[in-house]
mmCIF file of C-alpha atoms in Angstrom:
data_model
loop_
_atom_site.group_PDB
_atom_site.id
_atom_site.type_symbol
_atom_site.label_atom_id
_atom_site.label_comp_id
_atom_site.label_asym_id
_atom_site.label_seq_id
_atom_site.Cartn_x
_atom_site.Cartn_y
_atom_site.Cartn_z
ATOM 1 C CA ALA I 1 -3.155 -3.495 -22.784
ATOM 2 C CA GLY I 2 -0.366 -2.601 -20.407
ATOM 3 C CA SER I 3 0.586 -3.835 -16.992
ATOM 4 C CA LYS I 4 -2.001 -3.782 -14.220
ATOM 5 C CA LEU I 5 -1.525 -1.933 -10.943
ATOM 6 C CA VAL I 6 -2.405 -4.437 -8.208
ATOM 7 C CA ALA I 7 -0.971 -2.791 -5.089
ATOM 8 C CA SER I 8 -0.560 0.814 -4.036
ATOM 9 C CA CYS I 9 -1.194 2.984 -1.024
ATOM 10 C CA GLU I 10 -4.395 4.174 -2.659
ATOM 11 C CA ILE I 11 -5.641 0.630 -3.229
ATOM 12 C CA PHE I 12 -4.878 -0.395 0.364
ATOM 13 C CA LYS I 13 -6.440 2.750 1.831
ATOM 14 C CA ASN I 14 -9.577 2.378 -0.301
ATOM 15 C CA GLY I 15 -9.851 -1.264 0.783
ATOM 16 C CA GLN I 16 -9.570 -0.661 4.513
ATOM 17 C CA ASN I 17 -13.349 -0.972 4.922
ATOM 18 C CA ASP I 18 -13.640 -4.151 2.809
ATOM 19 C CA GLY I 19 -13.846 -6.515 5.749
ATOM 20 C CA GLY I 20 -11.211 -7.825 8.106
ATOM 21 C CA HIS I 21 -8.649 -8.536 5.403
ATOM 22 C CA GLY I 22 -8.839 -4.979 4.051
ATOM 23 C CA ALA I 23 -8.474 -3.494 7.523
ATOM 24 C CA ALA I 24 -5.514 -5.779 8.275
ATOM 25 C CA GLN I 25 -3.794 -4.873 5.006
ATOM 26 C CA TRP I 26 -4.189 -1.152 5.679
ATOM 27 C CA GLN I 27 -2.896 -1.591 9.234
ATOM 28 C CA ALA I 28 0.165 -3.390 7.837
ATOM 29 C CA VAL I 29 1.035 -0.715 5.272
ATOM 30 C CA GLU I 30 -0.217 2.476 6.928
ATOM 31 C CA ALA I 31 3.252 3.489 8.147
ATOM 32 C CA PHE I 32 4.501 3.396 4.557
ATOM 33 C CA CYS I 33 1.522 5.220 3.077
ATOM 34 C CA SER I 34 -0.125 7.665 5.448
ATOM 35 C CA GLU I 35 0.754 11.212 6.382
ATOM 36 C CA ASP I 36 -1.318 10.591 9.525
ATOM 37 C CA TRP I 37 1.371 8.157 10.689
ATOM 38 C CA GLU I 38 3.570 11.072 11.792
ATOM 39 C CA GLN I 39 0.897 12.004 14.350
ATOM 40 C CA LYS I 40 0.881 8.439 15.674
ATOM 41 C CA VAL I 41 4.677 8.579 15.963
ATOM 42 C CA ALA I 42 4.428 11.828 17.925
ATOM 43 C CA GLU I 43 2.072 10.095 20.368
ATOM 44 C CA ASP I 44 4.169 6.914 20.666
ATOM 45 C CA PRO I 45 7.957 7.288 20.233
ATOM 46 C CA LEU I 46 8.325 3.498 19.937
ATOM 47 C CA LEU I 47 6.844 3.811 16.425
ATOM 48 C CA GLU I 48 9.592 6.159 15.222
ATOM 49 C CA ALA I 49 11.823 4.905 12.421
ATOM 50 C CA GLY I 50 15.603 5.139 12.576
ATOM 51 C CA ASP I 51 17.837 7.810 11.118
ATOM 52 C CA LYS I 52 17.978 6.052 7.732
ATOM 53 C CA LYS I 53 14.223 6.103 7.147
ATOM 54 C CA LEU I 54 12.903 6.909 3.686
ATOM 55 C CA ASP I 55 10.659 9.892 3.076
ATOM 56 C CA LEU I 56 6.921 9.282 2.668
ATOM 57 C CA LYS I 57 6.830 9.954 -1.089
ATOM 58 C CA SER I 58 9.578 7.378 -1.688
ATOM 59 C CA MET I 59 7.752 4.805 0.430
ATOM 60 C CA GLN I 60 4.491 5.442 -1.403
ATOM 61 C CA LYS I 61 6.235 4.905 -4.722
ATOM 62 C CA LEU I 62 7.808 1.662 -3.501
ATOM 63 C CA MET I 63 4.385 0.358 -2.430
ATOM 64 C CA ARG I 64 3.246 0.195 -6.061
ATOM 65 C CA ALA I 65 3.191 -3.289 -7.610
ATOM 66 C CA ARG I 66 2.129 -4.281 -11.108
ATOM 67 C CA VAL I 67 1.354 -7.491 -12.956
ATOM 68 C CA ASP I 68 3.080 -7.753 -16.316
ATOM 69 C CA ALA I 69 0.702 -7.357 -19.262
ATOM 70 C CA ARG I 70 1.382 -10.954 -20.353
ATOM 71 C CA PHE I 71 -0.141 -12.237 -17.104
ATOM 72 C CA VAL I 72 -3.053 -9.826 -16.564
ATOM 73 C CA ASP I 73 -5.639 -12.308 -17.896
ATOM 74 C CA THR I 74 -4.394 -15.007 -15.537
ATOM 75 C CA TYR I 75 -4.340 -12.554 -12.631
ATOM 76 C CA ASN I 76 -7.930 -11.504 -13.383
ATOM 77 C CA LYS I 77 -9.060 -15.148 -13.491
ATOM 78 C CA LEU I 78 -7.472 -15.830 -10.105
ATOM 79 C CA PHE I 79 -8.221 -12.584 -8.274
ATOM 80 C CA GLY I 80 -10.971 -10.829 -10.214
ATOM 81 C CA THR I 81 -10.923 -7.368 -11.732
ATOM 82 C CA LYS I 82 -11.920 -5.171 -8.783
ATOM 83 C CA ASN I 83 -8.786 -2.959 -8.924
ATOM 84 C CA GLY I 84 -8.873 -2.308 -12.631
#
């Protein structure tokens, strides 16, 4: 078996309705993951990033985290297997 994806925009978005922790995680990463964020920026200029901001696709790619295949069993024991 290969590495296990444990964090991504999709995982955080899908988990936003999984209780308070899921909602808080989505709120924390939404600016890095959501196309809807641009609308929020248009409504509140204080949310706008600087001139060196990364494009959305780059941010979404950077939000992906994996557990090395050698440690997947340990990860599953500690955190369960919900995300794969």
